[in-house]
Amino acid sequence: MVREKIPVSTRTLQWKCVESRVDSKRLYYGRFVLSPLMKGQADTIGIAMRRVLLGEIEGTYITRAKFENIPHEYSTIVGVQESVHEILMNLKEVVLRSNLYGIHDASICVKGPGYVTAQDIILPPSVEIIDNTQNIANLTETIDFYIGLKIERNRGYRIKTSPNHFQDGSYPVDSVFMPVRNANHSIHSYRNDNETQEILFLEIWTNGSLTPKEALNEASRNLIDLFIPFLHAEEENLHLKNNQQKNTLPFFIFQNRLDHIRKNKKEIALQYIFIDQLELNPRIYNCLKRSNIHTLLDLLDKSKEDLMKIEHFRIEDIKHIFDIIDKHFAMDFQYLEQSIHFK
């Protein structure tokens, strides 16, 4: 456990982690402070952050399980101590960590007797089990035990509905895509030069698939992303009216840029440069992450057409990306910029 004294700054707004601990593989705790705030601001930020932490952070969970020759959810399996329903409840508790999107296959294939735990789940690459000891079933006889699984990354929660199984014989699993178990905020007020100022305290508990600090960073990005459309609403309206024909990035211009960068791959370890380091605005960052673009190498392997297929992605975003690349890697694209018209 780590504890630090809480600094009360009267200058620049600052945030800091003042306490962190790992209670178990599936329970992390973090306590953060933000100060100094004007009267009323702490409550505004605290309420918004708590809602985003609990409702907008994405998690990866098992959503379906398929057994062989099982008529209904409350059936029993010869040689297995638990009923199908109890196994589904145990699968619901398995905690996974992944950046994959969409639905992916996984499975369990074990020969009894013995205990079946989360360690026995065969997962796709890039998916990690947080607690390998999580119990799934107890095999009491010498049997071949198989379950086909579907895993998915999403947010919020999904409660299974009728019918109790799909046409392919698989059963839905109640999925709580909420890696943040709980979040609280509290406020400390103090006087500074006859002015009331506030310190915001944020407490975050997670299930181990991400740390409280990671949850806070993701929640901040998501919250900013929600307000981006309001900032650009008027600008986009003017853009559509006056510059509809000017916002075309010729393919050869884009391709020349990519070729120029690819020639420098030997000098730059592109696969070790993550888009988190590129200072992209939150909306572009989230669009790229949702499309499984995590490194600069992933980004440069996409064509202009690939990027424009990303939901909510715009032609100006491509220009912004390469402005950032120019800045970080000192690549001279000025001669290309002269042939592109942006406002």
Short mmCIF file of C-alpha atoms in Angstrom, two decimals:
data_model
loop_
_atom_site.label_atom_id
_atom_site.label_comp_id
_atom_site.label_asym_id
_atom_site.label_seq_id
_atom_site.Cartn_x
_atom_site.Cartn_y
_atom_site.Cartn_z
CA MET A 1 0.00 0.00 0.00
CA VAL A 2 1.24 3.46 -0.91
CA ARG A 3 0.25 6.64 0.96
CA GLU A 4 1.34 10.21 0.38
CA LYS A 5 0.60 13.54 1.99
CA ILE A 6 -2.01 15.58 0.15
CA PRO A 7 -0.57 18.80 -1.26
CA VAL A 8 -2.86 21.84 -1.20
CA SER A 9 -1.75 23.97 -4.13
CA THR A 10 -2.93 27.53 -4.64
CA ARG A 11 -1.57 27.72 -8.18
CA THR A 12 -2.05 25.31 -11.08
CA LEU A 13 -4.80 22.69 -11.01
CA GLN A 14 -3.17 19.37 -10.22
CA TRP A 15 -4.21 15.75 -9.68
CA LYS A 16 -2.31 13.04 -7.86
CA CYS A 17 -2.67 9.44 -6.67
CA VAL A 18 -2.33 9.56 -2.88
CA GLU A 19 -3.10 5.91 -2.09
CA SER A 20 -3.01 2.65 -4.03
CA ARG A 21 -3.18 -0.99 -3.05
CA VAL A 22 -3.87 -4.46 -4.40
CA ASP A 23 -6.23 -6.32 -2.08
CA SER A 24 -6.40 -9.39 -4.36
CA LYS A 25 -5.99 -10.35 -8.02
CA ARG A 26 -9.57 -9.18 -8.58
CA LEU A 27 -9.66 -6.12 -6.35
CA TYR A 28 -7.52 -3.00 -6.88
CA TYR A 29 -7.99 0.28 -5.02
CA GLY A 30 -6.85 3.81 -5.81
CA ARG A 31 -7.48 7.21 -4.22
CA PHE A 32 -6.89 10.41 -6.16
CA VAL A 33 -7.09 14.13 -5.44
CA LEU A 34 -7.68 17.10 -7.71
CA SER A 35 -7.06 20.64 -6.46
CA PRO A 36 -7.48 23.56 -6.15
CA LEU A 37 -11.04 23.91 -7.44
CA MET A 38 -13.47 26.79 -7.14
CA LYS A 39 -16.60 26.33 -5.06
CA GLY A 40 -19.02 23.92 -6.77
CA GLN A 41 -16.55 22.57 -9.32
CA ALA A 42 -15.58 19.51 -7.27
CA ASP A 43 -19.16 18.23 -7.18
CA THR A 44 -19.61 18.85 -10.93
CA ILE A 45 -16.48 16.88 -11.80
CA GLY A 46 -17.01 14.18 -9.17
CA ILE A 47 -20.56 13.30 -10.27
CA ALA A 48 -19.60 13.20 -13.95
CA MET A 49 -16.48 11.09 -13.35
CA ARG A 50 -18.33 8.59 -11.18
CA ARG A 51 -21.02 8.07 -13.82
CA VAL A 52 -18.45 7.59 -16.58
CA LEU A 53 -16.31 5.26 -14.46
CA LEU A 54 -19.28 3.02 -13.72
CA GLY A 55 -21.05 3.22 -17.08
CA GLU A 56 -18.60 4.02 -19.88
CA ILE A 57 -15.46 1.96 -19.17
CA GLU A 58 -15.30 -1.14 -21.35
CA GLY A 59 -14.52 -4.68 -20.22
CA THR A 60 -14.08 -8.15 -21.76
CA TYR A 61 -16.26 -11.00 -20.57
CA ILE A 62 -17.65 -14.40 -21.55
CA THR A 63 -21.08 -13.93 -23.15
CA ARG A 64 -22.05 -17.43 -24.34
CA ALA A 65 -21.29 -21.05 -23.50
CA LYS A 66 -22.09 -24.11 -25.58
CA PHE A 67 -22.36 -27.60 -24.06
CA GLU A 68 -22.82 -30.87 -25.92
CA ASN A 69 -26.24 -32.59 -25.71
CA ILE A 70 -27.66 -30.43 -22.92
CA PRO A 71 -31.47 -29.95 -23.12
CA HIS A 72 -31.76 -26.94 -20.80
CA GLU A 73 -29.85 -24.66 -18.46
CA TYR A 74 -30.76 -26.56 -15.28
CA SER A 75 -29.55 -29.92 -16.58
CA THR A 76 -26.83 -31.90 -14.86
CA ILE A 77 -23.85 -33.49 -16.58
CA VAL A 78 -22.75 -37.00 -15.64
CA GLY A 79 -19.45 -36.82 -13.83
CA VAL A 80 -19.70 -33.08 -13.09
CA GLN A 81 -20.55 -31.88 -9.59
CA GLU A 82 -22.08 -28.55 -10.70
CA SER A 83 -25.23 -28.09 -12.78
CA VAL A 84 -25.08 -26.25 -16.10
CA HIS A 85 -26.60 -23.20 -14.38
CA GLU A 86 -23.88 -23.18 -11.72
CA ILE A 87 -21.18 -23.48 -14.37
CA LEU A 88 -22.67 -20.49 -16.23
CA MET A 89 -22.62 -18.49 -12.99
CA ASN A 90 -18.95 -19.37 -12.49
CA LEU A 91 -18.10 -18.36 -16.06
CA LYS A 92 -19.79 -15.00 -15.42
CA GLU A 93 -17.21 -14.27 -12.71
CA VAL A 94 -14.13 -14.91 -14.90
CA VAL A 95 -12.18 -11.65 -15.33
CA LEU A 96 -10.38 -11.04 -18.63
CA ARG A 97 -8.17 -8.25 -19.94
CA SER A 98 -8.08 -7.44 -23.65
CA ASN A 99 -8.19 -4.65 -26.23
CA LEU A 100 -9.95 -6.83 -28.81
CA TYR A 101 -13.28 -5.73 -30.23
CA GLY A 102 -16.06 -7.88 -31.65
CA ILE A 103 -16.97 -11.45 -30.70
CA HIS A 104 -14.19 -14.05 -30.43
CA ASP A 105 -14.07 -17.79 -29.82
CA ALA A 106 -12.63 -19.53 -26.77
CA SER A 107 -13.04 -23.00 -25.30
CA ILE A 108 -12.46 -25.37 -22.40
CA CYS A 109 -11.34 -28.95 -23.07
CA VAL A 110 -10.38 -30.96 -19.98
CA LYS A 111 -10.24 -34.66 -19.11
CA GLY A 112 -11.48 -35.60 -15.62
CA PRO A 113 -11.34 -36.21 -12.80
CA GLY A 114 -10.13 -32.90 -11.38
CA TYR A 115 -10.97 -29.24 -10.98
CA VAL A 116 -11.64 -26.98 -13.96
CA THR A 117 -10.41 -23.43 -13.38
CA ALA A 118 -10.00 -20.27 -15.44
CA GLN A 119 -6.48 -21.46 -16.30
CA ASP A 120 -8.05 -24.17 -18.51
CA ILE A 121 -9.73 -21.65 -20.82
CA ILE A 122 -8.12 -21.60 -24.27
CA LEU A 123 -8.21 -17.93 -25.32
CA PRO A 124 -7.35 -15.93 -28.46
CA PRO A 125 -4.01 -14.10 -28.50
CA SER A 126 -3.93 -10.78 -26.64
CA VAL A 127 -6.55 -11.94 -24.11
CA GLU A 128 -5.30 -12.38 -20.55
CA ILE A 129 -6.89 -14.15 -17.59
CA ILE A 130 -6.56 -12.04 -14.45
CA ASP A 131 -7.09 -14.83 -11.89
CA ASN A 132 -6.22 -18.36 -13.08
CA THR A 133 -7.59 -19.89 -9.87
CA GLN A 134 -11.22 -18.93 -10.47
CA ASN A 135 -13.33 -22.09 -10.13
CA ILE A 136 -15.52 -23.28 -13.02
CA ALA A 137 -16.39 -26.94 -12.33
CA ASN A 138 -15.37 -30.09 -10.45
CA LEU A 139 -15.10 -33.26 -12.56
CA THR A 140 -15.73 -36.32 -10.35
CA GLU A 141 -15.31 -39.01 -13.02
CA THR A 142 -13.08 -39.82 -15.98
CA ILE A 143 -14.92 -37.84 -18.65
CA ASP A 144 -14.07 -35.51 -21.52
CA PHE A 145 -15.41 -32.09 -20.55
CA TYR A 146 -15.84 -29.50 -23.34
CA ILE A 147 -17.41 -26.03 -23.45
CA GLY A 148 -17.36 -23.70 -26.46
CA LEU A 149 -17.21 -20.05 -25.40
CA LYS A 150 -17.79 -16.62 -26.93
CA ILE A 151 -16.02 -13.60 -25.47
CA GLU A 152 -16.78 -9.96 -26.18
CA ARG A 153 -15.61 -6.48 -25.23
CA ASN A 154 -18.36 -4.00 -24.46
CA ARG A 155 -19.67 -1.63 -21.78
CA GLY A 156 -22.56 -1.63 -19.33
CA TYR A 157 -24.28 -4.94 -18.68
CA ARG A 158 -26.29 -7.50 -20.61
CA ILE A 159 -28.90 -9.66 -18.90
CA LYS A 160 -29.83 -12.88 -20.69
CA THR A 161 -33.38 -13.03 -22.04
CA SER A 162 -35.72 -15.73 -23.36
CA PRO A 163 -35.25 -18.12 -25.02
CA ASN A 164 -32.80 -19.61 -22.51
CA HIS A 165 -30.55 -20.84 -25.32
CA PHE A 166 -29.68 -19.94 -28.90
CA GLN A 167 -30.48 -22.02 -31.95
CA ASP A 168 -26.94 -23.40 -32.01
CA GLY A 169 -27.44 -24.84 -28.51
CA SER A 170 -25.34 -22.25 -26.70
CA TYR A 171 -26.49 -20.52 -23.52
CA PRO A 172 -26.18 -16.79 -22.81
CA VAL A 173 -24.16 -15.66 -19.82
CA ASP A 174 -25.15 -12.57 -17.83
CA SER A 175 -22.35 -10.19 -18.78
CA VAL A 176 -21.37 -7.21 -16.66
CA PHE A 177 -18.91 -5.29 -18.84
CA MET A 178 -17.92 -3.09 -15.90
CA PRO A 179 -14.30 -3.40 -14.76
CA VAL A 180 -14.87 -0.62 -12.21
CA ARG A 181 -16.57 -2.23 -9.23
CA ASN A 182 -17.27 0.99 -7.38
CA ALA A 183 -16.40 4.68 -7.45
CA ASN A 184 -16.98 7.37 -4.84
CA HIS A 185 -16.15 11.03 -4.60
CA SER A 186 -15.89 13.37 -1.63
CA ILE A 187 -15.07 17.06 -1.21
CA HIS A 188 -12.93 19.01 1.24
CA SER A 189 -13.49 22.79 1.39
CA TYR A 190 -11.03 25.33 2.76
CA ARG A 191 -10.50 29.09 2.80
CA ASN A 192 -7.72 30.71 0.82
CA ASP A 193 -7.42 34.51 0.86
CA ASN A 194 -11.10 34.95 1.73
CA GLU A 195 -12.07 32.61 -1.12
CA THR A 196 -13.59 29.15 -0.70
CA GLN A 197 -11.68 26.49 -2.59
CA GLU A 198 -12.22 22.74 -2.82
CA ILE A 199 -10.26 19.50 -3.07
CA LEU A 200 -11.92 16.60 -4.90
CA PHE A 201 -11.21 13.07 -3.67
CA LEU A 202 -11.93 10.15 -6.03
CA GLU A 203 -11.92 6.55 -4.81
CA ILE A 204 -11.90 3.78 -7.43
CA TRP A 205 -12.14 0.01 -7.02
CA THR A 206 -11.51 -2.22 -10.07
CA ASN A 207 -11.68 -5.96 -10.78
CA GLY A 208 -8.01 -6.22 -11.74
CA SER A 209 -8.48 -6.11 -15.50
CA LEU A 210 -7.21 -2.53 -15.29
CA THR A 211 -5.75 -0.41 -12.52
CA PRO A 212 -7.65 2.48 -10.93
CA LYS A 213 -5.26 4.90 -12.65
CA GLU A 214 -5.97 3.29 -16.05
CA ALA A 215 -9.70 3.51 -15.32
CA LEU A 216 -9.38 7.19 -14.43
CA ASN A 217 -7.44 7.93 -17.63
CA GLU A 218 -9.97 6.09 -19.81
CA ALA A 219 -12.92 7.74 -18.07
CA SER A 220 -11.34 11.17 -18.63
CA ARG A 221 -10.86 10.47 -22.34
CA ASN A 222 -14.43 9.19 -22.69
CA LEU A 223 -15.87 12.20 -20.88
CA ILE A 224 -13.93 14.63 -23.09
CA ASP A 225 -14.98 12.65 -26.16
CA LEU A 226 -18.66 13.11 -25.25
CA PHE A 227 -18.28 16.90 -25.36
CA ILE A 228 -16.17 17.15 -28.52
CA PRO A 229 -19.24 17.36 -30.84
CA PHE A 230 -20.47 20.47 -29.01
CA LEU A 231 -17.12 22.19 -29.49
CA HIS A 232 -17.07 21.51 -33.21
CA ALA A 233 -20.80 21.89 -34.01
CA GLU A 234 -20.61 25.45 -35.36
CA GLU A 235 -17.27 24.85 -37.05
CA GLU A 236 -18.58 21.77 -38.87
CA ASN A 237 -21.70 23.61 -40.09
CA LEU A 238 -19.54 26.33 -41.63
CA HIS A 239 -17.26 23.72 -43.06
CA LEU A 240 -20.12 21.92 -44.79
CA LYS A 241 -21.48 25.14 -46.29
CA ASN A 242 -18.30 26.83 -47.47
CA ASN A 243 -15.67 24.15 -47.92
CA GLN A 244 -17.50 21.07 -49.09
CA GLN A 245 -15.41 20.78 -52.23
CA LYS A 246 -12.09 21.70 -50.62
CA ASN A 247 -11.76 18.92 -48.05
CA THR A 248 -10.49 16.22 -50.34
CA LEU A 249 -7.15 14.66 -49.56
CA PRO A 250 -5.87 13.20 -52.85
CA PHE A 251 -4.90 9.56 -52.51
CA PHE A 252 -1.46 10.04 -54.07
CA ILE A 253 -0.68 12.73 -51.48
CA PHE A 254 -1.65 10.41 -48.65
CA GLN A 255 0.23 7.49 -50.17
CA ASN A 256 3.36 9.58 -50.68
CA ARG A 257 3.29 10.45 -47.01
CA LEU A 258 3.04 6.82 -46.01
CA ASP A 259 5.84 5.82 -48.38
CA HIS A 260 8.06 8.57 -46.98
CA ILE A 261 7.52 7.32 -43.44
CA ARG A 262 7.94 3.65 -44.35
CA LYS A 263 11.37 4.39 -45.82
CA ASN A 264 12.42 5.44 -42.32
CA LYS A 265 11.23 2.30 -40.56
CA LYS A 266 14.80 1.13 -39.99
CA GLU A 267 15.49 4.29 -38.03
CA ILE A 268 12.32 4.25 -35.96
CA ALA A 269 10.99 1.24 -34.01
CA LEU A 270 7.44 1.94 -35.10
CA GLN A 271 6.00 -1.09 -33.39
CA TYR A 272 7.17 0.27 -30.02
CA ILE A 273 5.59 3.69 -30.49
CA PHE A 274 2.00 3.63 -29.19
CA ILE A 275 -0.64 6.07 -30.33
CA ASP A 276 -1.01 7.10 -26.68
CA GLN A 277 2.33 8.89 -27.12
CA LEU A 278 1.22 10.93 -30.15
CA GLU A 279 -0.85 13.55 -28.27
CA LEU A 280 -3.88 12.92 -30.49
CA ASN A 281 -7.12 14.57 -29.50
CA PRO A 282 -9.45 12.28 -27.52
CA ARG A 283 -11.97 11.71 -30.33
CA ILE A 284 -9.32 10.58 -32.85
CA TYR A 285 -7.58 8.49 -30.19
CA ASN A 286 -10.79 6.64 -29.30
CA CYS A 287 -11.67 6.07 -32.98
CA LEU A 288 -8.27 4.47 -33.61
CA LYS A 289 -8.34 2.33 -30.46
CA ARG A 290 -11.80 1.00 -31.32
CA SER A 291 -10.40 -0.07 -34.70
CA ASN A 292 -7.56 -2.05 -33.04
CA ILE A 293 -4.94 0.54 -34.04
CA HIS A 294 -2.58 0.66 -31.07
CA THR A 295 0.87 1.49 -32.46
CA LEU A 296 2.33 3.83 -35.05
CA LEU A 297 3.07 0.76 -37.18
CA ASP A 298 -0.63 -0.23 -37.06
CA LEU A 299 -1.54 3.29 -38.16
CA LEU A 300 0.90 3.48 -41.06
CA ASP A 301 -0.24 0.12 -42.39
CA LYS A 302 -3.69 1.65 -43.04
CA SER A 303 -4.53 3.38 -46.31
CA LYS A 304 -6.55 6.57 -46.55
CA GLU A 305 -9.58 4.48 -47.52
CA ASP A 306 -9.12 2.25 -44.47
CA LEU A 307 -9.03 5.24 -42.13
CA MET A 308 -12.04 6.91 -43.74
CA LYS A 309 -14.08 3.74 -43.09
CA ILE A 310 -13.63 4.22 -39.34
CA GLU A 311 -16.85 5.40 -37.71
CA HIS A 312 -16.88 9.16 -36.96
CA PHE A 313 -13.52 9.62 -38.75
CA ARG A 314 -13.12 12.72 -40.95
CA ILE A 315 -10.70 13.95 -43.58
CA GLU A 316 -9.40 16.62 -41.19
CA ASP A 317 -8.43 13.85 -38.77
CA ILE A 318 -5.94 12.46 -41.30
CA LYS A 319 -4.33 15.89 -41.60
CA HIS A 320 -4.20 16.17 -37.80
CA ILE A 321 -2.52 12.75 -37.51
CA PHE A 322 0.23 13.66 -39.93
CA ASP A 323 0.74 17.06 -38.34
CA ILE A 324 1.47 15.17 -35.13
CA ILE A 325 3.83 12.77 -36.93
CA ASP A 326 5.64 15.71 -38.54
CA LYS A 327 6.09 17.28 -35.14
CA HIS A 328 7.42 14.16 -33.40
CA PHE A 329 9.60 12.69 -36.11
CA ALA A 330 10.77 15.81 -37.98
CA MET A 331 9.56 14.52 -41.34
CA ASP A 332 9.43 17.19 -43.98
CA PHE A 333 6.00 17.11 -45.60
CA GLN A 334 5.71 20.84 -46.24
CA TYR A 335 5.86 20.41 -50.00
CA LEU A 336 2.85 18.12 -49.76
CA GLU A 337 0.90 20.47 -47.52
CA GLN A 338 1.03 23.17 -50.20
CA SER A 339 -1.21 21.09 -52.45
CA ILE A 340 -3.85 20.47 -49.76
CA HIS A 341 -6.42 23.12 -48.83
CA PHE A 342 -7.74 23.04 -45.31
CA LYS A 343 -9.34 25.72 -43.23
#
